[in-house]
XYZ file of C-alpha atoms in Angstrom:
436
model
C -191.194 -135.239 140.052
C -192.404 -134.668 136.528
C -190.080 -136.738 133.687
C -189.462 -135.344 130.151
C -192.262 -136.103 127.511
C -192.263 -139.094 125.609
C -191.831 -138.721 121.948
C -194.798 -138.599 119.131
C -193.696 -137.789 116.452
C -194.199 -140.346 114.503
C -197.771 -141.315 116.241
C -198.602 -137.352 115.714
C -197.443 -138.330 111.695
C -199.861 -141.003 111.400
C -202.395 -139.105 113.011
C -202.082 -136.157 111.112
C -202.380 -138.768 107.773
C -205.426 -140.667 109.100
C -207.472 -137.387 109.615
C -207.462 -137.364 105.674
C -209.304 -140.795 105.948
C -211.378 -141.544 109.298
C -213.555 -138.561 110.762
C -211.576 -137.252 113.595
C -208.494 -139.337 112.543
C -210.260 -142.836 114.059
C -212.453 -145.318 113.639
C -213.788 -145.487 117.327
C -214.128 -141.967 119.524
C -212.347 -142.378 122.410
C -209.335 -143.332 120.834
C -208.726 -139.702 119.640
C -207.168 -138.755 123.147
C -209.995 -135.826 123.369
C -210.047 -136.352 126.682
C -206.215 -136.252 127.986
C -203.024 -134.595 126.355
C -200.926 -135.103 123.585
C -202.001 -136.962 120.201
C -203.001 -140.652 120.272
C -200.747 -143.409 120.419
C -200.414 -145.722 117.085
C -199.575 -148.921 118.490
C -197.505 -151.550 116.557
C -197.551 -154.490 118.716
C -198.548 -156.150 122.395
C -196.786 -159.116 123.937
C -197.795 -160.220 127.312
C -198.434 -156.989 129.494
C -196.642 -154.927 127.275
C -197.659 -152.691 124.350
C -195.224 -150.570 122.187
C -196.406 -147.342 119.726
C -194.684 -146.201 116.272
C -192.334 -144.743 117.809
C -190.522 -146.909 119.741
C -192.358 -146.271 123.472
C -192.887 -149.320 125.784
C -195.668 -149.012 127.992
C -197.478 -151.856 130.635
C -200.855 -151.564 129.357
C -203.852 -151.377 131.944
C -206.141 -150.755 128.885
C -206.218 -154.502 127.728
C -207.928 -153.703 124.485
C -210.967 -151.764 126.949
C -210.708 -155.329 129.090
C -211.421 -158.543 127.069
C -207.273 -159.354 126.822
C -207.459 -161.092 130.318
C -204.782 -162.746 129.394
C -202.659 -160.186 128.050
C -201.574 -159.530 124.422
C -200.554 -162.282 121.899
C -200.999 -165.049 124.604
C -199.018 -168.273 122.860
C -202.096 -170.487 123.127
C -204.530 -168.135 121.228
C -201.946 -167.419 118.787
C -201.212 -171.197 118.002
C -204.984 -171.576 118.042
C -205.711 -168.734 115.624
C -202.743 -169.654 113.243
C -204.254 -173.229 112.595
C -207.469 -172.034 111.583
C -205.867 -169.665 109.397
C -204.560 -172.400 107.441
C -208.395 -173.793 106.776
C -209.652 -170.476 106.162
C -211.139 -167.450 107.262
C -214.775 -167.751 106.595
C -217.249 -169.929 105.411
C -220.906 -168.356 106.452
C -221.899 -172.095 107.435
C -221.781 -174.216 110.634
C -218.901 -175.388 112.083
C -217.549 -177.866 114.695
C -216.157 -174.957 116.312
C -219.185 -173.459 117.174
C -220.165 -176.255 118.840
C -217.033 -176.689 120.615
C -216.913 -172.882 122.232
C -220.560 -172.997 123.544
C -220.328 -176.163 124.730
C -217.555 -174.684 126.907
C -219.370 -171.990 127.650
C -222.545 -173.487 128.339
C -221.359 -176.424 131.029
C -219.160 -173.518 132.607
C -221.948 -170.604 133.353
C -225.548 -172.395 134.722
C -227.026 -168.308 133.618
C -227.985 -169.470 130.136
C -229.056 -172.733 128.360
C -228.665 -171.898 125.096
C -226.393 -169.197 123.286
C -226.317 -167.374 119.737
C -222.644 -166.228 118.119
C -222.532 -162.219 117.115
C -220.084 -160.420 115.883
C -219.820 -157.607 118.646
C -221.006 -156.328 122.060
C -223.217 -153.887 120.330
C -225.033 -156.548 117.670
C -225.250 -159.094 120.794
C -227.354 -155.744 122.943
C -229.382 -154.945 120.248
C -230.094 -158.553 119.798
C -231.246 -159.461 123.392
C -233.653 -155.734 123.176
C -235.322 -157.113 120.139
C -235.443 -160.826 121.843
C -236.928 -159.150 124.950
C -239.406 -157.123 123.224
C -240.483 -160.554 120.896
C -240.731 -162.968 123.939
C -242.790 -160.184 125.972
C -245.069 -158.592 123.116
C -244.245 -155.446 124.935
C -242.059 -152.581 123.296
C -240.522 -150.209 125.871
C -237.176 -150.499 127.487
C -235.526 -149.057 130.727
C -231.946 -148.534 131.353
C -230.083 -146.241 133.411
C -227.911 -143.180 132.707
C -224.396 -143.646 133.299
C -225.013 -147.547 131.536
C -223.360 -147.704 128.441
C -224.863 -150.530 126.113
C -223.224 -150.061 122.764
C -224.354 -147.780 119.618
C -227.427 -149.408 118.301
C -230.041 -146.435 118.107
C -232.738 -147.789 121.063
C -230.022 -147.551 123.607
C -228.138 -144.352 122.667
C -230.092 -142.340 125.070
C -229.098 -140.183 127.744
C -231.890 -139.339 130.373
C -234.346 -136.163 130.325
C -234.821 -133.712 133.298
C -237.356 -135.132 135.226
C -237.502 -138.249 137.701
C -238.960 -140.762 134.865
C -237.745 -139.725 131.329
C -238.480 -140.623 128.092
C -234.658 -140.829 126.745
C -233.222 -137.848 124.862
C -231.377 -139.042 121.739
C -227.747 -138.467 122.314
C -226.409 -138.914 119.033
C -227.778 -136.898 115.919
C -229.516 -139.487 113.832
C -231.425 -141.618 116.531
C -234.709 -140.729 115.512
C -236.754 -139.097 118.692
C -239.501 -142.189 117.624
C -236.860 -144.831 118.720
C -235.570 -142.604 122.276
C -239.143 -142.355 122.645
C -239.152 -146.321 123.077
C -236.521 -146.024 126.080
C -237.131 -144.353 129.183
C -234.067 -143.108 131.159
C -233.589 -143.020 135.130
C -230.914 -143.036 137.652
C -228.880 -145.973 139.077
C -229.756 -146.787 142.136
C -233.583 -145.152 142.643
C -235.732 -147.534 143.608
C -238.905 -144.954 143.630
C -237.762 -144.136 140.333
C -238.160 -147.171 139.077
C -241.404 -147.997 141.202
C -242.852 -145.106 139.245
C -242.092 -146.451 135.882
C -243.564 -149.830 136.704
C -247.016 -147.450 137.604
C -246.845 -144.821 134.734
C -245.783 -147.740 131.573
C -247.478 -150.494 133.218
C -247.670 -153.587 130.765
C -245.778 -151.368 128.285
C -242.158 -152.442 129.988
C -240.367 -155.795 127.525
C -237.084 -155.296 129.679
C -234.994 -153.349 132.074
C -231.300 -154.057 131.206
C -228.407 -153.041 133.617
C -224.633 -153.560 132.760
C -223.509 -156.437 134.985
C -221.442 -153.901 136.923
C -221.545 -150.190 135.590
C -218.093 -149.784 134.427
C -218.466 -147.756 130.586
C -219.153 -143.970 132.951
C -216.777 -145.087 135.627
C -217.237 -148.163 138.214
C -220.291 -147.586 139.874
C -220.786 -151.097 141.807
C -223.948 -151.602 142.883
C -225.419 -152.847 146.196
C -226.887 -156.651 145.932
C -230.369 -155.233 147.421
C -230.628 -153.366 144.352
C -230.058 -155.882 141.778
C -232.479 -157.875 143.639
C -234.684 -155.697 143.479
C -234.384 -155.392 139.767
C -234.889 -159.224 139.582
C -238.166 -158.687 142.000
C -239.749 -155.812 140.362
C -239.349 -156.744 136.343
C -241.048 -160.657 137.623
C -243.693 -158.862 139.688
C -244.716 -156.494 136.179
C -243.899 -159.255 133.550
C -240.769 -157.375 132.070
C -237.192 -159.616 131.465
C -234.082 -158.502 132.817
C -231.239 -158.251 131.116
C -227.318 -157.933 132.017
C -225.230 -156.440 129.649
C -222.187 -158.219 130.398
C -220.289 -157.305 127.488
C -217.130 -156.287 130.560
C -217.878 -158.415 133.458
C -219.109 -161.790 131.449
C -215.805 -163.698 131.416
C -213.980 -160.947 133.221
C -215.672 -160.889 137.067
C -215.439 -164.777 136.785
C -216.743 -167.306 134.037
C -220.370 -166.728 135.247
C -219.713 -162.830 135.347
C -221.810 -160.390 137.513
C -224.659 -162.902 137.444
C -222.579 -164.960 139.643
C -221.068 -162.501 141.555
C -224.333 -160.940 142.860
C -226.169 -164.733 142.431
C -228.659 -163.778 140.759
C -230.513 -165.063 137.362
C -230.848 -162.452 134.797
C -233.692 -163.750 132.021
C -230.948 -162.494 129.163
C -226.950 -162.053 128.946
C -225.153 -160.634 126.802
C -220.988 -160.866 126.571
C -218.546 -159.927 124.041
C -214.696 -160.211 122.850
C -213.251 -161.864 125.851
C -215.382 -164.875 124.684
C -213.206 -164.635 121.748
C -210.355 -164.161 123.118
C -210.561 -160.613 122.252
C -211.505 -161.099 118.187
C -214.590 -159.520 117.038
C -217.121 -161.434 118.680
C -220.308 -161.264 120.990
C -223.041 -163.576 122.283
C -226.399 -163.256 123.864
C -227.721 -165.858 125.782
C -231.178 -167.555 127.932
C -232.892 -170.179 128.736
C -233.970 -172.427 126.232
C -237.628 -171.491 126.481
C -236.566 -167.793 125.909
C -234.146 -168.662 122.880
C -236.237 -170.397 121.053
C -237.935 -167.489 119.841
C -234.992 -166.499 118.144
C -235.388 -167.631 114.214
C -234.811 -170.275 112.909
C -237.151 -171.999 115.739
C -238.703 -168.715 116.170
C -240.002 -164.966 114.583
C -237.714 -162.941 116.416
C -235.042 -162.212 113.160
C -231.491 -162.021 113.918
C -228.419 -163.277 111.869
C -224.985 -162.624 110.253
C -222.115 -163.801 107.824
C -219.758 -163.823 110.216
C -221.542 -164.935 113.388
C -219.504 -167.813 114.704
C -216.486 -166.483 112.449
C -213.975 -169.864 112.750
C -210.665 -167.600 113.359
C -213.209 -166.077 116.118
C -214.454 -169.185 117.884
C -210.651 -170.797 117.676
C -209.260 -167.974 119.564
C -212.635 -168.313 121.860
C -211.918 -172.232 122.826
C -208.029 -171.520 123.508
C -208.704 -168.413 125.763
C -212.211 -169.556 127.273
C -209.957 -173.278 128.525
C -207.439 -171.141 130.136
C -209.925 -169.146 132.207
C -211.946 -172.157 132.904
C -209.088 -173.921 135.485
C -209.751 -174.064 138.552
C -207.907 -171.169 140.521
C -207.643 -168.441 137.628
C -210.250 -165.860 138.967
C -208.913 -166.204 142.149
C -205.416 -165.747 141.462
C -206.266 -162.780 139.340
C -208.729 -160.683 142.174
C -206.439 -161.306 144.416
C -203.421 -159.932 142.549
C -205.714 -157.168 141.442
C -206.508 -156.431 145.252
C -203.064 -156.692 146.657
C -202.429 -153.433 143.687
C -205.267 -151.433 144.518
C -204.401 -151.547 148.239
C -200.912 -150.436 147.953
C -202.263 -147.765 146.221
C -204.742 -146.414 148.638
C -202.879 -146.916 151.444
C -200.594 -144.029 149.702
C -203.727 -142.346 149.016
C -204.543 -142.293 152.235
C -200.932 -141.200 153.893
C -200.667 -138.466 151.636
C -204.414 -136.934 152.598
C -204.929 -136.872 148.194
C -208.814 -136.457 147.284
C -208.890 -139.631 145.200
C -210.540 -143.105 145.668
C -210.625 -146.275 143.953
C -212.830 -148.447 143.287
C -212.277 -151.947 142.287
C -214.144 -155.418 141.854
C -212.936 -158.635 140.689
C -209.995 -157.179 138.481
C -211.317 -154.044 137.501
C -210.426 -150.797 139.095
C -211.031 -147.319 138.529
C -210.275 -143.748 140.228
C -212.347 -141.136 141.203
C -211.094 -137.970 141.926
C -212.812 -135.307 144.382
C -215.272 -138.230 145.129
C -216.872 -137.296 148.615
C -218.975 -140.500 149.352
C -219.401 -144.430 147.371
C -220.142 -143.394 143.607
C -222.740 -145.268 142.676
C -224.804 -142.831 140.083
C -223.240 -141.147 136.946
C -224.244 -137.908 138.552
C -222.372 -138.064 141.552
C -219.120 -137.924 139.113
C -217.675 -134.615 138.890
C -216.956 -133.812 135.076
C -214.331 -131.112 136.541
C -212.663 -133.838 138.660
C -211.348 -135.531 134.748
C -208.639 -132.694 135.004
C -206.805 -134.635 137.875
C -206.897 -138.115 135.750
C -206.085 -135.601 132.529
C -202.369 -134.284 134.383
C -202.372 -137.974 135.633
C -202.632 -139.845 132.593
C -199.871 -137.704 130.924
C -197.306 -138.684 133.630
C -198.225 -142.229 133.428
C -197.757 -141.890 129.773
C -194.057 -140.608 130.703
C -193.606 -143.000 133.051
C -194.214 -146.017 130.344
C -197.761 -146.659 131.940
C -200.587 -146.941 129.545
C -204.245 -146.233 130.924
C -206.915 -145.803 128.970
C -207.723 -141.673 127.795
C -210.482 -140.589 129.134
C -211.135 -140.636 133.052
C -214.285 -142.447 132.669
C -212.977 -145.743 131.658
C -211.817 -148.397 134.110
C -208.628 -149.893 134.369
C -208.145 -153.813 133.944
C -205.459 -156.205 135.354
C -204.772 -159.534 133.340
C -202.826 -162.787 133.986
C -200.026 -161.594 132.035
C -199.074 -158.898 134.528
C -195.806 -159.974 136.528
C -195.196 -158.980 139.681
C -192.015 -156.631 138.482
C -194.781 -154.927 136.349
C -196.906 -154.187 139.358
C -194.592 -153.048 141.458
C -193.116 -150.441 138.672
C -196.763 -149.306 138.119
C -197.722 -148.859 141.451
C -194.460 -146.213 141.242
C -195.145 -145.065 138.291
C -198.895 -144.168 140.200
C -197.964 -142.585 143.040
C -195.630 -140.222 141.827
C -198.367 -139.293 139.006
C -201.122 -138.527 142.113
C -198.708 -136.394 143.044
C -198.213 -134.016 140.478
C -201.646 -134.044 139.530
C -202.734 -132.364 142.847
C -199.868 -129.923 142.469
C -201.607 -126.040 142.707
C-alpha cells in the first residue's frame, strides 16, 4: 500500500535558492529529479549504506555517488587516509610518492595496462584516450554506439543519425557539426553495421570505444561474441579499441569488464572509484601505446590537479581494500542473492518488469519483451513505471537514482538487515506502480 510522502521542505528551500545560482538549480543534470517526482534531495551526510537529506530523511542509498562508493559512504579507512594528507596539504602541481604508490597498486593488480596517466575525471580521462587513439593511429575518426555514454567532451556528445551508418548528430547545442562530423554513430550489437563502417571509412577509423558494459542508457550487457568481435575487426582495419570503464573498472572486479569478458582492449579508461570516489580518472595502455603521451611523446595532455595527493590517498586506502582476495566475490554474490529475491516476486506476481544485473550492478526494465541489449529496444514510455516506483521507494526510505535509465549499485557496506528492508521496500513499490 502507498505510505504518506516524505517531507521536502527544506530540500524544496534550498532548491528554490540554488535556482538563483546554478542553471536549473544544479551543477550536474540529472540531479534535478526531471525525470521522477517531487524536488531533489539536498543531502547532508552518508555513513556506511546510509544517506540522510536537509531535512532529516534516512534513506539506504543504491545510488553510491552513480557507483564508485563500493564501499559505501565515509568508509573509516579512506577517511583516516584522506585526513592525513590533509594535514600536508591539498595541492602541490608536482610529483608525489603517492602517485607512485596508487599505480603501482593498480598496475601489479590489472595485467590490461602497463602504464597509467592520473586525470581529474571520467570525462578528461575519455577525451584523453580519443586524442591518444587518434595520435598513435594518425587516423581521425571515431565509432561509438548510441545508448554509450562517454562523458561531455564535444567528440563524443553525439547521438546517432537515421540511417544504418551515421555520421553523429550533435546532441548538445555548442558541439560544432565539424567535431560530430568526426564520430560516426551505430547501434549496439550490429555486426553488419559495423562491417559497413570498416568498408565506407576504411583507413579513416583511430578507434572504436565501447563502455566496458553499457550501463549510462540502462544495462545493456553484451554477448562475449560481440566484444570479440570488436577486438577482431578494429586489429583486422588497424583501428584501437577502447573500453570506457569509467563504471565497471574497479567495480565488475579490479580488472573490470576487460577481465570479465577476457579480453585486451588497446586503451582503458576508469574514474572515481580509483579514488575512492574523489575527483579522479585514469587512462591507461601498454607501454608502447603510452609513450606517445607527452612528455615522452606529441600527443598533449596534462593538468594541475592530475594526481591531486588528497585524491591518490583516498585511491591507495580504497584500491587495498578491494584488492583482498575474496571482495568481488563476496560482493556479486550478495548482489545476486538480492536480485533473485526480487524476480522471483516478479515472476509470482505475473509484473512486466525484468532485471538485469552483472557483477554488482543491477537495473530494471519495465515492459521489456526480450534481453535489452540496444538503447532502442528501451521503451521511453516504460520510465513512467520506474517514475511511480521511485517515489514509493523514496517513501519507503530507499534511495535510487532519478531517472529510470541509471543502474542501481550494491556496495560492501550494505548489511544484510539493509537488504532485506529494501527488497520490501521493492516489492511493495512494483506493486503500486502497475496499479491502473
Amino acid at each position: 500500500m502507498k505510505v504518506q510522502d516524505i517531507s521536502r521542505e527544506k530540500s524544496s528551500e534550498l532548491f528554490e535558492k540554488a535556482k538563483n545560482y546554478f542553471p536549473g538549480g544544479v551543477n550536474s543534470p540529472v540531479r534535478a529529479f526531471k525525470s521522477v517526482y517531487g524536488s531533489p534531495l539536498f543531502i547532508e551526510r552518508g555513513d556506511g549504506s546510509h544517506l540522510w537529506d536537509a531535512d532529516g530523511n534516512e534513506f539506504i542509498d543504491f545510488c553510491c555517488s552513480w557507483g564508485p562508493l563500493i564501499l559505501g559512504h565515509n568508509n573509516s579507512e579512506v577517511r583516516e587516509a584522506v585526513q592525513a594528507q590533509l594535514g600536508k596539504g591539498l595541492s602541490f602541481g608536482a610529483p608525489t610518492r603517492l602517485e607512485n604508490e596508487l599505480a603501482e597498486l593498480i598496475l601489479t593488480n590489472n595485467t590490461y595496462i602497463e602504464k597509467i596517466r592520473f586525470v581529474s575525471s571520467g570525462t578528461e580521462a575519455v577525451m584523453s584516450a580519443i586524442r591518444l587513439a587518434r595520435g598513435y593511429t594518425r587516423r581521425d575518426k571515431i565509432v561509438k554506439f548510441e545508448g554509450c555514454y562517454h562523458g561531455h567532451s564535444d567528440s563524443l556528445l553525439v547521438k546517432a543519425g537515421s540511417g544504418l551508418v551515421t555520421f553523429g548528430e550533435t546532441s548538445s547545442a555548442g558541439v560544432p557539426k565539424s567535431f560530430a562530423d568526426e564520430t560516426i554513430v551505430i547501434a549496439l550489437n550490429d555486426k553488419v553495421a559495423l562491417e559497413k563502417v570498416f568498408v565506407d571509412f576504411k583507413d579513416q577509423i583511430a578507434a572504436v570505444i565501447i563502455e566496458g558494459i553499457p550501463a549510462n542508457n540502462g544495462l545493456l550487457i553484451q554477448d562475449k561474441s560481440y566484444i570479440q568481435f570488436l577486438r577482431d575487426i578494429t586489429k583486422e582495419n588497424g583501428s584501437l579499441l577502447i573500453f570506457d570503464e569509467v563504471i565497471t573498472g574497479f567495480r565488475l572486479g579490479f580488472e573490470g569488464a576487460a577481465k570479465h569478458y577476457d579480453i585486451q582492449p588497446d586503451i582503458l579508461t576508469y574514474g572515481k572509484i580509483i579514488g575512492g570516489g574523489m575527483p579522479v580518472g585514469a587512462y591507461g595502455a601498454s607501454a608502447e601505446i603510452m609513450s606517445n603521451i607527452s612528455p615522452d611523446g606529441n600527443v598533449y595532455q596534462a593538468g594541475t590537479l592530475s594526481g591531486n595527493p588528497v585524491a591518490m590517498a583516498a585511491g591507495i586506502a580504497a584500491l587495498r581494500i578491494l584488492s583482498q582476495p575474496g571482495f568481488y566475490e563476496r560482493l556479486e554474490q550478495t548482489t545476486q542473492s538480492f536480485v533473485a529475491e526480487i524476480q522471483a516476486f516478479i515472476i509470482e506476481h505475473k509484473l512486466d518488469v525484468q532485471i538485469s544485473t552483472v557483477g554488482s550492478i543491477f537495473w530494471f526494465a519495465f515492459e521489456a519483451k526480450e534481453k535489452i541489449q540496444r538503447a532502442d529496444q528501451i521503451d521511453p514510455n516504460s520510465m513512467l513505471y520506474y517514475k511511480k516506483m521511485h517515489r514509493e521507494l523514496l517513501n519507503r526510505g530507499i534511495y535510487f537514482g532519478p531517472s529510470g535509465y541509471e543502474v542501481g549499485f550494491i556496495s560492501a557496506a550494505h548489511s544484510t538487515e539493509d537488504l532485506a528492508t529494501a527488497i520490501t521496500s521493492i516489492k511493495e513499490s512494483l506493486l503500486i506502480a502497475f496499479e491502473a
